[in-house]
CSV table of C-alpha atoms and ligand atoms in Angstrom, one decimal:
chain,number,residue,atom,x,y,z
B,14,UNK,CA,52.4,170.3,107.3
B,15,UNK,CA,51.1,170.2,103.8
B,16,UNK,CA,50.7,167.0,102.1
B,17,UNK,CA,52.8,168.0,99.1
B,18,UNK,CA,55.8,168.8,102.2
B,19,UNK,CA,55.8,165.8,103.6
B,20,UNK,CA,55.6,163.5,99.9
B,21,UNK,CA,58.7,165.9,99.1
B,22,UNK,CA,60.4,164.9,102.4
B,23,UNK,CA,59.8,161.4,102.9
B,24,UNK,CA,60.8,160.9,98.7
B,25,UNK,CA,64.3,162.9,99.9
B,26,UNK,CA,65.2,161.4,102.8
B,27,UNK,CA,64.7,158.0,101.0
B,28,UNK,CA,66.7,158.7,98.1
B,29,UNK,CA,69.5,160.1,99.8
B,30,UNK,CA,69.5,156.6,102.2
B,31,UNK,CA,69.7,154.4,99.1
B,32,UNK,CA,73.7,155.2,99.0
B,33,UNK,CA,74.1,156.2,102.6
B,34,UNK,CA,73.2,153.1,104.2
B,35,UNK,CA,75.9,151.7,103.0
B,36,UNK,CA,78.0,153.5,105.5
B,37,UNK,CA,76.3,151.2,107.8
B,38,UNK,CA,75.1,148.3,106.3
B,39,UNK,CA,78.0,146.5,107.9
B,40,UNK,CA,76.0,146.2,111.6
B,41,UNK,CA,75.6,143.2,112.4
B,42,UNK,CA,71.8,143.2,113.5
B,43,UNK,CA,70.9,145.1,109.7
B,44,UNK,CA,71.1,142.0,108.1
B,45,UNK,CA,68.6,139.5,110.2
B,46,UNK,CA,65.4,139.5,110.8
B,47,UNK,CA,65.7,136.7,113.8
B,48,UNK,CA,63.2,138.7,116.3
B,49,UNK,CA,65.5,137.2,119.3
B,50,UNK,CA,69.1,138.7,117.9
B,51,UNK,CA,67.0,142.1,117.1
B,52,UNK,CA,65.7,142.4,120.6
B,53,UNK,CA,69.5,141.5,121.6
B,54,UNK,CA,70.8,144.4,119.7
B,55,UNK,CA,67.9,146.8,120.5
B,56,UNK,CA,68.4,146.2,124.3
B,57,UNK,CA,72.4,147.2,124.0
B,58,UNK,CA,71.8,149.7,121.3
B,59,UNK,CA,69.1,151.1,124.4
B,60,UNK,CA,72.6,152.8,125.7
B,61,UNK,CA,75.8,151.8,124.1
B,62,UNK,CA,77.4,153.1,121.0
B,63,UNK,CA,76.6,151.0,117.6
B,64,UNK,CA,80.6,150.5,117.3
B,65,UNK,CA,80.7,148.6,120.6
B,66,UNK,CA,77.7,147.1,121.0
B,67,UNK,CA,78.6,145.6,117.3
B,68,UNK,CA,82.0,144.0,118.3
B,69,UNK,CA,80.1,142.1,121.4
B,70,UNK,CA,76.5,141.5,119.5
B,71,UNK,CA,77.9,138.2,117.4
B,72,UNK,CA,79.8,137.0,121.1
B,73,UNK,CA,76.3,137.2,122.8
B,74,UNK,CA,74.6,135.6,120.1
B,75,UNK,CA,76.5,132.6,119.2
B,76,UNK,CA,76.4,131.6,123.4
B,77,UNK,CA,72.7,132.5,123.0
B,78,UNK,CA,71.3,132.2,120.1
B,79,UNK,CA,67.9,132.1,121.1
B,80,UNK,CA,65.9,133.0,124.4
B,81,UNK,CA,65.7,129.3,125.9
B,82,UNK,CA,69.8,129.2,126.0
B,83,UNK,CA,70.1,132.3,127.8
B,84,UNK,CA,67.5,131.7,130.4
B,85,UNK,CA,69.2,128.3,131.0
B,86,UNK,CA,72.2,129.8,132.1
B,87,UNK,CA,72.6,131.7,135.1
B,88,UNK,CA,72.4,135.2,135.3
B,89,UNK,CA,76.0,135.4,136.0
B,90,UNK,CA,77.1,134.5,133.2
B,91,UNK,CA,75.2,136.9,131.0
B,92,UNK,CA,76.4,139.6,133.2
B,93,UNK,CA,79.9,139.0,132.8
B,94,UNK,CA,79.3,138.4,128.7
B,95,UNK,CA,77.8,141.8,129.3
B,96,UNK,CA,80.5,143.8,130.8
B,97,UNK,CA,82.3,146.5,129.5
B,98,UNK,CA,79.2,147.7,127.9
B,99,UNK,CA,78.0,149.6,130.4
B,100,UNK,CA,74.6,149.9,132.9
B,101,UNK,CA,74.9,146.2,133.3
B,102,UNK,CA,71.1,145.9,134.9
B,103,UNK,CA,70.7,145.4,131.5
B,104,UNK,CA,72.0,141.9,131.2
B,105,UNK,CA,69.6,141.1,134.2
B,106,UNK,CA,66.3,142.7,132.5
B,107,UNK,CA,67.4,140.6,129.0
B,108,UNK,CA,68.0,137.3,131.0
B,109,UNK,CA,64.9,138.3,133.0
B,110,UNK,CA,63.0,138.6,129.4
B,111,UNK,CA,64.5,135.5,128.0
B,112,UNK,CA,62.7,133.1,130.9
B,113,UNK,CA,59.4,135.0,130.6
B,114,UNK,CA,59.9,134.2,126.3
B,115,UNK,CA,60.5,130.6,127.4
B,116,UNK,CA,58.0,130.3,130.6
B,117,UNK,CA,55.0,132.4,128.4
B,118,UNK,CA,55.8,132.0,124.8
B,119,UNK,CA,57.2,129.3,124.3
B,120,UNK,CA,60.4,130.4,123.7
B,121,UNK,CA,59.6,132.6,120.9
B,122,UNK,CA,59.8,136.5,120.7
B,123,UNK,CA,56.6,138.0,121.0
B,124,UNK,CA,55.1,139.9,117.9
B,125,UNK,CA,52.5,141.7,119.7
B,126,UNK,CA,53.4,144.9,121.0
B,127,UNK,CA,52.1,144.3,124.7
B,128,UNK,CA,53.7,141.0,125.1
B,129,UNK,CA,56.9,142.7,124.5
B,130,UNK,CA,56.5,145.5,126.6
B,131,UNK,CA,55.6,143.5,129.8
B,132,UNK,CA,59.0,141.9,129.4
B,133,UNK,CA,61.6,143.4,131.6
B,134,UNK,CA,63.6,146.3,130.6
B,135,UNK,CA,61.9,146.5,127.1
B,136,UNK,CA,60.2,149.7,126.4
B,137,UNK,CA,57.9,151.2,123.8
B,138,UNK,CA,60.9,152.2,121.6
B,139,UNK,CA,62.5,148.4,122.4
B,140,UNK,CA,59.0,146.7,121.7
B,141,UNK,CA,58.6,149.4,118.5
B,142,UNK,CA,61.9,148.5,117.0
B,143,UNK,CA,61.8,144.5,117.5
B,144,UNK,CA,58.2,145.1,115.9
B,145,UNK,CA,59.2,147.0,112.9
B,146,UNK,CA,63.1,145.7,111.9
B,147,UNK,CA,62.3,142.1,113.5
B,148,UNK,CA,58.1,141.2,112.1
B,149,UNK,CA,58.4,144.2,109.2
B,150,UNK,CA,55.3,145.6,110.8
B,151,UNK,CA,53.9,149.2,109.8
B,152,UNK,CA,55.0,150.7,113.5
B,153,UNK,CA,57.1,153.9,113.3
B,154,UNK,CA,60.3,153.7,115.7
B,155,UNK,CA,61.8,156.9,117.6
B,156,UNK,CA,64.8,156.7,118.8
B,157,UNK,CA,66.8,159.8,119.7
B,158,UNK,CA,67.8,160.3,116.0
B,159,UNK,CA,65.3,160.3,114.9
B,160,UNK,CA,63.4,162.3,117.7
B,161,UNK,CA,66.4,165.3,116.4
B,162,UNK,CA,65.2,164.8,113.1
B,163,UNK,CA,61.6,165.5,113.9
B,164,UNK,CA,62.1,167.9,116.2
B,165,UNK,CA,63.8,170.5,113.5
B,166,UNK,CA,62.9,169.3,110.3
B,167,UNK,CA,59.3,168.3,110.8
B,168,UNK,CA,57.9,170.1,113.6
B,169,UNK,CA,60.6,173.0,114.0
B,170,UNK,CA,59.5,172.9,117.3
B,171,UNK,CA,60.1,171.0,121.2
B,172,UNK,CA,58.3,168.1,120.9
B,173,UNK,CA,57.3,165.8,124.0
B,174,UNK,CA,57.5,162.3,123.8
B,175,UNK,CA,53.9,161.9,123.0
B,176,UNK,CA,53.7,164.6,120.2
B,177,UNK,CA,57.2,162.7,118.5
B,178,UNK,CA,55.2,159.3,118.3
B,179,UNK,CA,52.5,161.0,117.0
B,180,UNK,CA,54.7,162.8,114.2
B,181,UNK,CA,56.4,159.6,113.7
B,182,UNK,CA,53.1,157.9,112.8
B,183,UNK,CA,51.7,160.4,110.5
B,184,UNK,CA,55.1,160.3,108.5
B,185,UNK,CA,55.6,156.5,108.5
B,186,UNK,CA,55.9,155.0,105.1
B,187,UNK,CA,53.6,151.9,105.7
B,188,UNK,CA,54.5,149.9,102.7
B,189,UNK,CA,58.1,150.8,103.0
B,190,UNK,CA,58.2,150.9,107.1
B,191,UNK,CA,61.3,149.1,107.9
B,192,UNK,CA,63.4,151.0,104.9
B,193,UNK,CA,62.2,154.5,106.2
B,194,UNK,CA,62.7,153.2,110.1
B,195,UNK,CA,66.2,153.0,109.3
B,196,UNK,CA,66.4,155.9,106.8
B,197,UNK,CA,65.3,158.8,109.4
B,198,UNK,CA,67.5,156.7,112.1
B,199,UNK,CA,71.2,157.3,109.9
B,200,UNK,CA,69.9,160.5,109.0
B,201,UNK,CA,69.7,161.5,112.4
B,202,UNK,CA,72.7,159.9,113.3
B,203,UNK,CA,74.8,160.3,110.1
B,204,UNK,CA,73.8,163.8,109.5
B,205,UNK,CA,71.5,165.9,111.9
B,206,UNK,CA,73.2,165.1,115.4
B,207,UNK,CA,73.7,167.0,118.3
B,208,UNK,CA,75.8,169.3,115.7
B,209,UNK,CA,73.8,169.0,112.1
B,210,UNK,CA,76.0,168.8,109.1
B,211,UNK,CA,72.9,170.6,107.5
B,212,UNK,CA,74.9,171.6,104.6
B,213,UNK,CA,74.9,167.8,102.7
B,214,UNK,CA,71.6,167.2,104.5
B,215,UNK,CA,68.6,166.1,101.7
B,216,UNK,CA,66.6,168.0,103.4
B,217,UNK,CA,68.2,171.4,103.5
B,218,UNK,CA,66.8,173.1,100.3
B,219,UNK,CA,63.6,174.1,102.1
B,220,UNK,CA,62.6,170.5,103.1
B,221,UNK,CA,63.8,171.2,106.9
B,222,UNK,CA,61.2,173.8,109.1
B,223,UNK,CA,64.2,174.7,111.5
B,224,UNK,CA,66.6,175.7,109.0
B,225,UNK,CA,64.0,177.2,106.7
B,226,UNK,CA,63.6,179.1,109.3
B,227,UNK,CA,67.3,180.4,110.2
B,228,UNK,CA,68.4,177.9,112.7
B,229,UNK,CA,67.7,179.9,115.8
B,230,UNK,CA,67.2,177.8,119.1
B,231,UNK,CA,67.8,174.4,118.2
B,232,UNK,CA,64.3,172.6,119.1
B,233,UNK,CA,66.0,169.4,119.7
B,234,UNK,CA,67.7,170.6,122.7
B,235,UNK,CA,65.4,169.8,125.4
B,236,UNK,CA,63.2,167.2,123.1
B,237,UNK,CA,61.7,164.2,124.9
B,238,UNK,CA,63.9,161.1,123.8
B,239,UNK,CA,67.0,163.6,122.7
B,240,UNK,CA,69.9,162.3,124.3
B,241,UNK,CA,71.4,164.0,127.0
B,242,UNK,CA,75.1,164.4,128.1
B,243,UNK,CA,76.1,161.9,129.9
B,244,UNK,CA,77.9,162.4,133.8
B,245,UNK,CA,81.5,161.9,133.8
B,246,UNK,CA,82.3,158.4,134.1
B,247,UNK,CA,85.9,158.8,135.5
B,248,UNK,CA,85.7,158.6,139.6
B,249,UNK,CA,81.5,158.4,139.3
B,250,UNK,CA,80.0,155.3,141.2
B,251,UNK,CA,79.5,154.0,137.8
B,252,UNK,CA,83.0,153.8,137.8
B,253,UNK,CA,83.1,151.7,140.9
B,254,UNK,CA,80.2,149.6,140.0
B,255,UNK,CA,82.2,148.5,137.0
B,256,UNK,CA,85.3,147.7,138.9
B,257,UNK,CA,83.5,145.9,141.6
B,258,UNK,CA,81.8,143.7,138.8
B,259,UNK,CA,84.5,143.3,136.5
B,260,UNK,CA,86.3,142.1,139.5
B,261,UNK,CA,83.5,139.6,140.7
B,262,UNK,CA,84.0,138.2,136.9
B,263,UNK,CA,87.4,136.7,138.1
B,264,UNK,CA,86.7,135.7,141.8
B,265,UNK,CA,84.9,136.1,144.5
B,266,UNK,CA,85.7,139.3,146.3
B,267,UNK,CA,86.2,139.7,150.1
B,268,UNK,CA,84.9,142.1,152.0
B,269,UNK,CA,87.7,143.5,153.6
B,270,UNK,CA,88.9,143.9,149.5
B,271,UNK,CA,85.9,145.7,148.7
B,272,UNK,CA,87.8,149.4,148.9
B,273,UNK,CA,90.7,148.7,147.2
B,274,UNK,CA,88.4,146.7,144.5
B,275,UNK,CA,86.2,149.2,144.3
B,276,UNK,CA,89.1,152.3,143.5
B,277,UNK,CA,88.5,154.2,146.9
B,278,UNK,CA,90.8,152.5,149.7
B,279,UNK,CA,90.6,156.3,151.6
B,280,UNK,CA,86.2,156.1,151.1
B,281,UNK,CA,85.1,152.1,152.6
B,282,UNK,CA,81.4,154.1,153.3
B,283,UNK,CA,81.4,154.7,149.5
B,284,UNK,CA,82.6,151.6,148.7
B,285,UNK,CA,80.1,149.5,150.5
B,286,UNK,CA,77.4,152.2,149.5
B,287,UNK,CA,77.9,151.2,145.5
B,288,UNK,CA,78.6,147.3,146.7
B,289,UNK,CA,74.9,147.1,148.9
B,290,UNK,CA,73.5,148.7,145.4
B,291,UNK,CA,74.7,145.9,143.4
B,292,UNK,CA,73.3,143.9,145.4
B,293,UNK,CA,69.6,145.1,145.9
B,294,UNK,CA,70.4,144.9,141.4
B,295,UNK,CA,70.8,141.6,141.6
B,296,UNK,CA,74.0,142.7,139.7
B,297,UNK,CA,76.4,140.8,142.5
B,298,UNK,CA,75.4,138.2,145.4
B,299,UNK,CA,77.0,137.2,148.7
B,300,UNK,CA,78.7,133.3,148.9
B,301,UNK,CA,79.0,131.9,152.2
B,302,UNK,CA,81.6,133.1,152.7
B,303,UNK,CA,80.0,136.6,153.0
B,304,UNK,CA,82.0,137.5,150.2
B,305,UNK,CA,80.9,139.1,146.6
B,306,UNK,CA,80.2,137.1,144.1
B,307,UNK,CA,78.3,136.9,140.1
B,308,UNK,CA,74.8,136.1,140.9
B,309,UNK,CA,73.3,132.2,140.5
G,427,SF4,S1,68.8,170.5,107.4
G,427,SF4,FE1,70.1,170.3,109.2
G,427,SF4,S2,68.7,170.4,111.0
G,427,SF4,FE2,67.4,170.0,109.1
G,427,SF4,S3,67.2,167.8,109.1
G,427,SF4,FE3,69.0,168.3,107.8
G,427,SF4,S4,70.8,168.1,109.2
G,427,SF4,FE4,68.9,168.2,110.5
């Protein structure tokens, strides 16, 4: 991509943020740069909608606000502060994280970005993002809008997970990195979604390779990193998962419950498939009693 291309590009896309991010200015994490309450929000941004993940963000942090007070309490408890927003391992991995901060950092966030990708259930793009909106460092951040955005505007072209890193990098704006992080993130999810609104995109007057190019075979279908539809939810064992856990939040459940509980009283075999599964997660435990119980 010529040089001139990508000044062009990276001066429109930042101009056109310097009003739009106030359409989103208002989450929460956007205005701290407490590394703890940015790894928080990066780990539930990881798979739940900005909306929701929002309204529970400021419940999480004032219980935890920093890692020694959640790896004090038991597991349990973040898991059921954690429900309702979905692939509840999640809550494990971050409580799991939080006693490694304390045990082998004293009980502060990791800036380096190997520290904070051997702790559990954080990734490159987790580690990236707690690096770039938490430290400011010069570390370029894709997340799946931002892989759309690079797949059709910049490369106009599949790209695997590798090449998008590698795109990401050459575009970053180093002095500005946090600004443009954010900028080609609410571009991509503002603007050029699964279904661009290309027509008051910046980038549309000859700044964008795919639509310079007609718009034929969208190249961020089948990117690395582009999200995928998701399997229905309604009678999935996700479904049941939730229900069994949501249930374990008020009481211990027995096992001759765990049917009913579960939503299947006519499928026990499926029922006690999902339960063992929450088990080997570590998401539920068994009491004395034999019955199912919030872990610790
Ligand atoms: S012109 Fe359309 S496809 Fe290209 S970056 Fe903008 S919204 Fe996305």
């Amino acid at each position: 991509v010529p040089r001139r291309r990508v000044l062009a590009l990276k001066e429109a896309v930042l101009s056109w943020w310097a009003t739009a991010k106030a359409e989103r200015d208002w989450l929460p994490w956007r205005s701290t740069r407490d590394p703890w309450a940015v790894l928080v929000s990066e780990v539930m941004l990881a798979q739940t909608q900005a909306g929701r993940a929002a309204s529970r963000f400021a419940t999480l942090l004032s219980r935890f606000p920093e890692p020694a007070s959640m790896a004090r309490a038991p597991v349990g408890e973040v898991v059921a502060l954690w429900n309702g927003l979905g692939y509840n391992r999640r809550a494990i991995w971050l409580h799991a994280a939080a006693r490694r901060i304390v045990e082998q950092h004293a009980g502060t966030v990791p800036d380096r970005l190997n520290a904070l990708m051997a702790l559990s259930g954080v990734g490159t793009y987790t580690a990236r993002a707690v690096l770039a909106f938490a430290f400011e460092r010069p570390v370029a951040v894709v997340d799946t809008n931002v892989a759309r955005v690079l797949a059709r505007a910049v490369a106009g072209a599949r790209l695997s997970a590798g090449h998008a890193q590698v795109w990401a990098d050459r575009l970053l704006v180093v002095d500005q990195a946090r600004a443009w992080n954010l900028a080609l993130m609410d571009l991509g999810s503002l603007l050029c979604g699964p279904r661009p609104a290309c027509d008051r995109c910046p980038l549309e007057q000859g700044l964008c390779v795919w639509r310079s190019a007609g718009s034929v075979l969208d190249p961020a279908c089948g990117s690395a990193g582009t999200s995928r539809a998701q399997g229905r939810f309604v009678g999935s064992d996700r479904q049941g998962r939730g229900r069994l856990v949501r249930a374990a939040i008020e009481g211990p459940i027995a096992y001759a419950q765990l049917a009913e509980v579960a939503g299947w009283p006519e499928d026990p075999s499926r029922a006690e498939r999902v339960a063992q599964g929450l088990l080997a997660d570590g998401l539920l435990a068994k009491d004395d009693k034999g019955r199912l119980v919030l872990p610790g």
